[in-house]
Short mmCIF file of C-alpha atoms and ligand atoms in Angstrom, two decimals:
data_model
loop_
_atom_site.label_atom_id
_atom_site.label_comp_id
_atom_site.label_asym_id
_atom_site.label_seq_id
_atom_site.Cartn_x
_atom_site.Cartn_y
_atom_site.Cartn_z
CA MET A 1 -27.14 188.95 183.58
CA MET A 2 -27.93 185.87 185.57
CA THR A 3 -29.97 186.77 188.63
CA ASN A 4 -28.81 185.82 192.08
CA ILE A 5 -30.46 182.78 193.60
CA ILE A 6 -29.45 183.92 197.09
CA GLU A 7 -29.14 187.57 197.97
CA LEU A 8 -28.60 189.26 201.29
CA THR A 9 -28.69 193.03 201.21
CA SER A 10 -27.32 194.96 204.21
CA VAL A 11 -28.63 192.45 206.71
CA THR A 12 -28.29 193.38 210.37
CA LYS A 13 -29.29 191.29 213.36
CA ASP A 14 -27.95 192.98 216.46
CA PHE A 15 -27.96 190.97 219.70
CA GLY A 16 -26.29 193.82 221.59
CA LYS A 17 -22.77 194.14 223.01
CA GLY A 18 -21.31 193.96 219.51
CA ARG A 19 -22.78 190.50 218.92
CA GLY A 20 -24.73 189.54 215.84
CA ILE A 21 -24.28 190.38 212.16
CA PHE A 22 -24.01 193.85 210.73
CA ASP A 23 -24.65 195.15 207.22
CA VAL A 24 -24.00 191.77 205.61
CA SER A 25 -24.43 191.68 201.82
CA ILE A 26 -23.90 188.48 199.85
CA SER A 27 -24.82 187.62 196.24
CA ILE A 28 -24.80 184.04 195.01
CA LYS A 29 -25.39 182.93 191.44
CA PRO A 30 -27.12 179.65 190.66
CA GLY A 31 -24.71 176.72 190.55
CA MET A 32 -22.14 178.31 192.81
CA VAL A 33 -20.47 176.73 195.81
CA TYR A 34 -20.17 179.60 198.27
CA GLY A 35 -17.97 179.34 201.34
CA TYR A 36 -18.60 181.28 204.51
CA LEU A 37 -15.45 181.36 206.56
CA GLY A 38 -15.21 182.69 210.09
CA THR A 39 -13.91 181.94 213.55
CA ASN A 40 -16.12 180.90 216.49
CA GLY A 41 -18.76 183.49 217.27
CA SER A 42 -18.12 185.49 214.07
CA GLY A 43 -21.77 185.27 212.94
CA LYS A 44 -21.93 182.28 210.56
CA THR A 45 -24.90 180.56 212.21
CA THR A 46 -26.73 183.88 212.66
CA THR A 47 -26.37 184.56 208.92
CA ILE A 48 -27.61 181.06 208.10
CA ARG A 49 -30.59 181.41 210.45
CA ASN A 50 -31.52 184.56 208.54
CA LEU A 51 -31.16 182.65 205.26
CA MET A 52 -33.44 179.89 206.52
CA GLY A 53 -36.09 182.37 207.68
CA PHE A 54 -35.69 181.36 211.34
CA LEU A 55 -34.71 184.94 212.22
CA LYS A 56 -36.17 188.15 210.90
CA PRO A 57 -33.48 190.69 210.03
CA GLN A 58 -33.75 193.99 211.88
CA GLN A 59 -32.51 195.72 208.77
CA GLY A 60 -31.96 194.63 205.20
CA THR A 61 -33.47 191.84 203.14
CA VAL A 62 -32.77 188.19 202.46
CA ARG A 63 -34.04 186.86 199.17
CA ILE A 64 -33.90 183.29 197.94
CA LYS A 65 -35.13 182.57 194.42
CA GLY A 66 -36.58 186.07 194.45
CA LYS A 67 -38.71 185.31 197.52
CA ASP A 68 -38.40 186.81 200.96
CA ALA A 69 -36.61 184.34 203.25
CA TRP A 70 -38.69 185.41 206.27
CA LYS A 71 -42.16 185.98 204.79
CA ASP A 72 -42.06 183.05 202.37
CA ARG A 73 -40.20 180.66 204.67
CA THR A 74 -42.89 177.98 204.65
CA GLU A 75 -42.83 177.81 200.88
CA LEU A 76 -39.04 178.03 200.61
CA LYS A 77 -38.22 175.21 203.01
CA TYR A 78 -39.05 172.63 200.34
CA ASP A 79 -36.43 174.16 198.03
CA ILE A 80 -33.61 173.94 200.55
CA GLY A 81 -31.61 171.04 201.94
CA TYR A 82 -30.31 172.15 205.32
CA VAL A 83 -27.84 171.04 207.95
CA ALA A 84 -27.95 173.00 211.19
CA GLY A 85 -24.85 173.77 213.22
CA GLN A 86 -26.51 172.30 216.28
CA PHE A 87 -29.51 170.05 216.03
CA GLU A 88 -31.63 167.67 217.98
CA PHE A 89 -33.33 164.73 216.39
CA PRO A 90 -37.06 164.26 216.96
CA ARG A 91 -38.05 161.60 219.50
CA LEU A 92 -37.63 158.61 217.26
CA ARG A 93 -35.69 155.49 217.98
CA THR A 94 -33.28 154.75 215.14
CA GLY A 95 -31.57 156.54 212.28
CA THR A 96 -33.71 154.57 209.84
CA GLN A 97 -36.91 155.73 211.54
CA PHE A 98 -35.75 159.32 211.45
CA LEU A 99 -34.73 159.21 207.78
CA ARG A 100 -38.03 157.52 206.79
CA TYR A 101 -39.96 160.12 208.78
CA TYR A 102 -38.01 162.97 207.17
CA ALA A 103 -38.38 161.45 203.70
CA LYS A 104 -42.16 161.42 204.21
CA TYR A 105 -42.05 165.07 205.21
CA LEU A 106 -40.15 165.87 202.01
CA GLY A 107 -42.53 163.74 199.96
CA ILE A 108 -39.82 161.29 198.88
CA THR A 109 -41.12 157.97 197.59
CA ASP A 110 -38.02 156.73 195.76
CA PHE A 111 -35.32 155.89 198.29
CA THR A 112 -32.52 155.10 195.83
CA TYR A 113 -30.62 158.32 196.43
CA MET A 114 -31.08 158.08 200.19
CA GLU A 115 -29.66 154.54 200.15
CA ARG A 116 -26.71 155.70 198.06
CA LEU A 117 -25.92 158.48 200.52
CA ILE A 118 -26.12 156.07 203.47
CA GLU A 119 -23.68 153.78 201.69
CA LEU A 120 -21.40 156.65 200.72
CA PHE A 121 -21.09 157.75 204.35
CA LYS A 122 -20.83 154.13 205.56
CA LEU A 123 -23.61 154.88 208.00
CA ASP A 124 -25.32 152.22 210.09
CA THR A 125 -28.82 153.69 210.33
CA SER A 126 -30.13 150.88 212.53
CA VAL A 127 -28.38 152.40 215.55
CA ASN A 128 -30.42 154.15 218.23
CA LEU A 129 -30.23 157.93 217.65
CA LYS A 130 -29.29 158.54 221.28
CA ARG A 131 -26.39 156.10 221.08
CA MET A 132 -24.96 157.44 217.84
CA SER A 133 -21.46 158.92 217.96
CA LYS A 134 -21.00 162.58 217.02
CA GLY A 135 -19.85 161.63 213.53
CA MET A 136 -22.80 159.26 213.02
CA LYS A 137 -25.25 161.97 214.02
CA GLN A 138 -23.61 164.37 211.61
CA LYS A 139 -23.74 161.82 208.80
CA THR A 140 -27.44 161.20 209.49
CA ALA A 141 -28.07 164.95 209.28
CA LEU A 142 -26.09 165.13 206.02
CA VAL A 143 -28.06 162.27 204.46
CA ALA A 144 -31.29 164.05 205.45
CA ALA A 145 -30.06 167.31 203.91
CA PHE A 146 -28.91 165.81 200.61
CA MET A 147 -31.56 163.13 200.02
CA GLY A 148 -34.29 165.61 199.04
CA ASP A 149 -32.24 166.56 195.97
CA GLN A 150 -33.27 170.21 196.43
CA GLU A 151 -31.68 172.84 194.25
CA ILE A 152 -30.22 174.78 197.18
CA LEU A 153 -28.13 173.37 200.02
CA ILE A 154 -27.41 175.43 203.12
CA LEU A 155 -24.88 173.73 205.34
CA ASP A 156 -23.71 175.07 208.68
CA GLU A 157 -20.29 173.56 209.40
CA PRO A 158 -21.19 170.34 207.59
CA THR A 159 -17.92 168.55 208.35
CA THR A 160 -18.20 168.87 212.13
CA GLY A 161 -17.44 165.52 213.71
CA LEU A 162 -16.36 163.84 210.46
CA ASP A 163 -13.01 162.10 210.36
CA PRO A 164 -10.54 163.09 207.59
CA LEU A 165 -11.62 160.25 205.29
CA MET A 166 -15.30 161.08 205.68
CA ARG A 167 -14.49 164.74 205.14
CA GLU A 168 -13.05 163.73 201.75
CA VAL A 169 -16.21 161.76 200.97
CA PHE A 170 -18.27 164.80 201.86
CA LEU A 171 -16.19 167.17 199.70
CA LYS A 172 -16.51 164.77 196.76
CA LEU A 173 -20.27 164.76 197.25
CA VAL A 174 -20.30 168.57 197.20
CA ARG A 175 -18.44 168.51 193.86
CA GLU A 176 -20.97 166.00 192.49
CA GLU A 177 -23.89 168.13 193.61
CA LYS A 178 -22.28 171.18 192.03
CA ALA A 179 -21.95 169.25 188.78
CA LYS A 180 -25.71 168.62 188.96
CA GLY A 181 -26.22 172.39 189.08
CA LYS A 182 -26.92 172.78 192.79
CA THR A 183 -26.25 176.02 194.63
CA ILE A 184 -24.42 175.36 197.86
CA PHE A 185 -23.77 177.69 200.77
CA MET A 186 -21.48 176.19 203.40
CA SER A 187 -19.95 177.68 206.50
CA SER A 188 -16.70 176.52 208.00
CA HIS A 189 -13.77 177.62 210.07
CA ILE A 190 -11.46 175.29 208.13
CA PHE A 191 -9.88 177.13 205.20
CA GLN A 192 -8.55 174.01 203.48
CA GLU A 193 -12.00 172.56 202.85
CA ILE A 194 -13.37 175.88 201.61
CA GLU A 195 -10.32 176.23 199.35
CA GLU A 196 -10.92 172.73 197.98
CA VAL A 197 -14.56 173.00 196.90
CA CYS A 198 -15.78 176.58 196.86
CA ASP A 199 -15.93 179.00 193.94
CA VAL A 200 -16.17 182.07 196.13
CA ALA A 201 -15.59 182.54 199.84
CA ALA A 202 -16.70 185.38 202.07
CA ILE A 203 -14.78 185.97 205.26
CA ILE A 204 -16.86 187.05 208.24
CA HIS A 205 -15.28 188.60 211.30
CA LYS A 206 -17.09 190.07 214.29
CA GLY A 207 -20.37 189.99 212.39
CA ARG A 208 -19.09 191.78 209.29
CA VAL A 209 -18.05 190.44 205.91
CA VAL A 210 -14.47 191.69 205.71
CA ASP A 211 -13.45 190.15 202.38
CA THR A 212 -14.79 188.13 199.46
CA VAL A 213 -12.31 185.92 197.68
CA ASP A 214 -12.42 184.34 194.22
CA VAL A 215 -11.19 180.91 195.34
CA ASP A 216 -10.48 179.75 191.81
CA LYS A 217 -7.82 182.46 191.54
CA ILE A 218 -6.13 180.96 194.59
CA ARG A 219 -6.24 177.47 193.11
CA ASN A 220 -5.05 178.65 189.68
CA PRO A 221 -3.05 181.81 190.26
CA GLU A 222 -2.03 183.98 187.31
CA ASN A 223 1.40 184.26 188.84
CA LYS A 224 3.61 181.50 190.09
CA TRP A 225 5.81 181.93 193.09
CA PHE A 226 9.03 179.95 193.61
CA GLY A 227 11.53 179.66 196.39
CA ILE A 228 15.06 178.99 195.14
CA THR A 229 18.12 178.08 197.18
CA PHE A 230 21.47 178.14 195.42
CA ASN A 231 24.57 176.20 196.32
CA THR A 232 26.43 179.34 197.29
CA ALA A 233 25.57 182.94 198.19
CA TRP A 234 27.74 183.99 195.30
CA ASP A 235 25.54 182.06 192.84
CA ARG A 236 22.42 183.63 194.33
CA ALA A 237 23.93 187.11 193.99
CA ASP A 238 25.01 186.36 190.43
CA PHE A 239 21.53 185.14 189.46
CA VAL A 240 19.79 188.15 190.96
CA ASP A 241 22.32 190.47 189.38
CA ARG A 242 22.21 188.97 185.95
CA PHE A 243 18.56 188.37 185.44
CA ARG A 244 16.98 191.27 187.25
CA PHE A 245 13.47 189.83 187.51
CA ASP A 246 11.33 192.69 188.89
CA THR A 247 9.78 190.38 191.38
CA VAL A 248 12.78 188.78 192.99
CA LYS A 249 13.05 188.97 196.73
CA ILE A 250 16.20 188.00 198.58
CA VAL A 251 15.31 185.92 201.60
CA GLY A 252 18.72 184.75 202.79
CA GLY A 253 22.33 184.44 201.76
CA ARG A 254 21.73 181.60 199.35
CA SER A 255 17.97 181.96 198.85
CA CYS A 256 15.56 184.11 196.93
CA GLU A 257 11.93 184.07 195.84
CA VAL A 258 10.74 184.83 192.33
CA THR A 259 7.21 185.61 191.21
CA ILE A 260 6.52 185.27 187.51
CA PRO A 261 3.48 184.98 185.23
CA ALA A 262 2.56 181.27 185.08
CA MET A 263 3.42 181.12 181.37
CA ASP A 264 6.97 182.38 181.94
CA LEU A 265 8.06 179.25 183.80
CA MET A 266 10.26 178.10 180.89
CA ILE A 267 12.08 181.42 180.88
CA LEU A 268 12.88 181.09 184.56
CA LEU A 269 14.10 177.52 184.07
CA GLN A 270 16.33 178.67 181.20
CA HIS A 271 17.82 181.32 183.45
CA LEU A 272 18.54 178.79 186.14
CA LYS A 273 20.53 176.54 183.83
CA GLY A 274 24.14 176.20 184.86
CA TYR A 275 23.55 176.93 188.53
CA LEU A 276 23.76 174.22 191.14
CA LEU A 277 20.52 174.37 193.11
CA CYS A 278 19.87 173.02 196.59
CA GLU A 279 16.15 173.69 196.48
CA PHE A 280 13.54 174.75 193.94
CA GLN A 281 10.06 174.84 195.32
CA GLU A 282 6.75 176.21 194.14
CA LYS A 283 5.01 178.18 196.87
CA HIS A 284 1.30 178.85 197.18
CA THR A 285 -0.73 181.68 198.52
CA THR A 286 -3.49 179.92 200.38
CA LEU A 287 -6.91 181.00 201.54
CA GLU A 288 -5.36 180.98 205.01
CA THR A 289 -3.16 183.93 204.00
CA TYR A 290 -6.21 185.89 202.80
CA PHE A 291 -8.15 184.91 205.89
CA LYS A 292 -5.48 186.07 208.32
CA GLU A 293 -4.88 189.29 206.41
CA ALA A 294 -8.63 190.05 206.21
CA ILE A 295 -9.02 189.45 209.92
CA ARG A 296 -6.02 191.59 210.73
CA LYS A 297 -7.52 194.46 208.70
CA GLY A 298 -10.92 193.90 210.34
CA GLU A 299 -9.50 194.28 213.87
N1 ATP B 301 -30.10 184.33 220.06
C1 ATP B 301 -29.02 185.01 220.43
N2 ATP B 301 -29.05 185.92 221.41
C2 ATP B 301 -27.97 186.63 221.77
N3 ATP B 301 -26.76 186.48 221.21
C3 ATP B 301 -26.65 185.58 220.21
C4 ATP B 301 -27.77 184.79 219.78
N4 ATP B 301 -27.33 183.99 218.77
C5 ATP B 301 -26.03 184.25 218.60
N5 ATP B 301 -25.61 185.21 219.46
C6 ATP B 301 -24.24 185.79 219.53
O1 ATP B 301 -23.91 186.28 218.23
C7 ATP B 301 -22.54 186.01 217.92
C8 ATP B 301 -22.45 185.20 216.64
O2 ATP B 301 -22.92 183.89 216.90
P1 ATP B 301 -23.00 182.76 215.79
O3 ATP B 301 -23.65 181.58 216.42
O4 ATP B 301 -23.63 183.33 214.57
O5 ATP B 301 -21.45 182.49 215.50
P2 ATP B 301 -20.77 181.34 214.60
O6 ATP B 301 -19.89 182.05 213.62
O7 ATP B 301 -21.79 180.44 214.07
O8 ATP B 301 -19.83 180.60 215.67
P3 ATP B 301 -19.40 179.04 215.79
O9 ATP B 301 -18.22 178.84 214.88
O10 ATP B 301 -18.99 178.91 217.22
O11 ATP B 301 -20.59 178.21 215.43
C9 ATP B 301 -21.96 185.33 219.15
O12 ATP B 301 -21.33 186.30 219.93
C10 ATP B 301 -23.18 184.77 219.87
O13 ATP B 301 -22.97 184.69 221.25
MG1 MG B 302 -22.17 178.40 214.28
#
């Protein structure tokens, strides 16, 4: 079995008054894009600070590449590209100065990839760091995190401050990095972006992981779900009566919903022949549904 590149086992960091993270266990295989989904204050940043070795867990262990995230943090930091949820730049003047300084720290001598990232994000690095807009600061932090080409990326709400177009650019970059074999851990409170790029997503609520979802199953469900509206209630009743799909649900006089194995689509279409339809629409269960349900159960 492939060993986990990132592994948290029953990690607890209790700040008191129910704040912190409690008994968090997460296993991530190499090459995986792992989403960490939670509302404000749910414990995403606290988990990430434990991963980065900035916090020592009160209980449990955090292992990255088999090493202890806390004890071996100095060694591990060169293996991880990191974007913090909140950050302050060092006292340097421009974006260029910062990126050069950071490249030196990482031991980068070839700036080709850094230049490509700057171009990708359409970032003007000549701007004074203090005068950069929120989005520009975030892009600078992203360039710094990706340019080291490390095998692990840990990103705390990486799309904060990015406009929708830049968000797309970022998600494409994540897919590219995955294709290179990178392992990526990213937190977010936006289910759509997690649904778009992640293989697995854990849902954290009030400091506890309340569900882990195979995101690929959401993108490519085994069953398809359709909403059908007939021309008349009589037609709807006739259809339901005649074809007796086990999974038909009547949702209105003229409407019903049918869930079928994806490969049975042709059968359904055959059965619908001869009826006049007003609407035939494929519906999707989204990560949002899982998220809301998991949170409801976690209350
Ligand atoms: N150093 C600390 N001391 C005390 N409480 C803390 C500390 N750090 C975080 N907390 C509390 O722990 C909880 C989880 O915070 P955390 O920053 O991990 O949430 P988050 O999921 O990252 O939220 P957001 O989406 O707002 O970034 C919050 O209630 C927060 O107030
Ligand atoms: Mg946070």
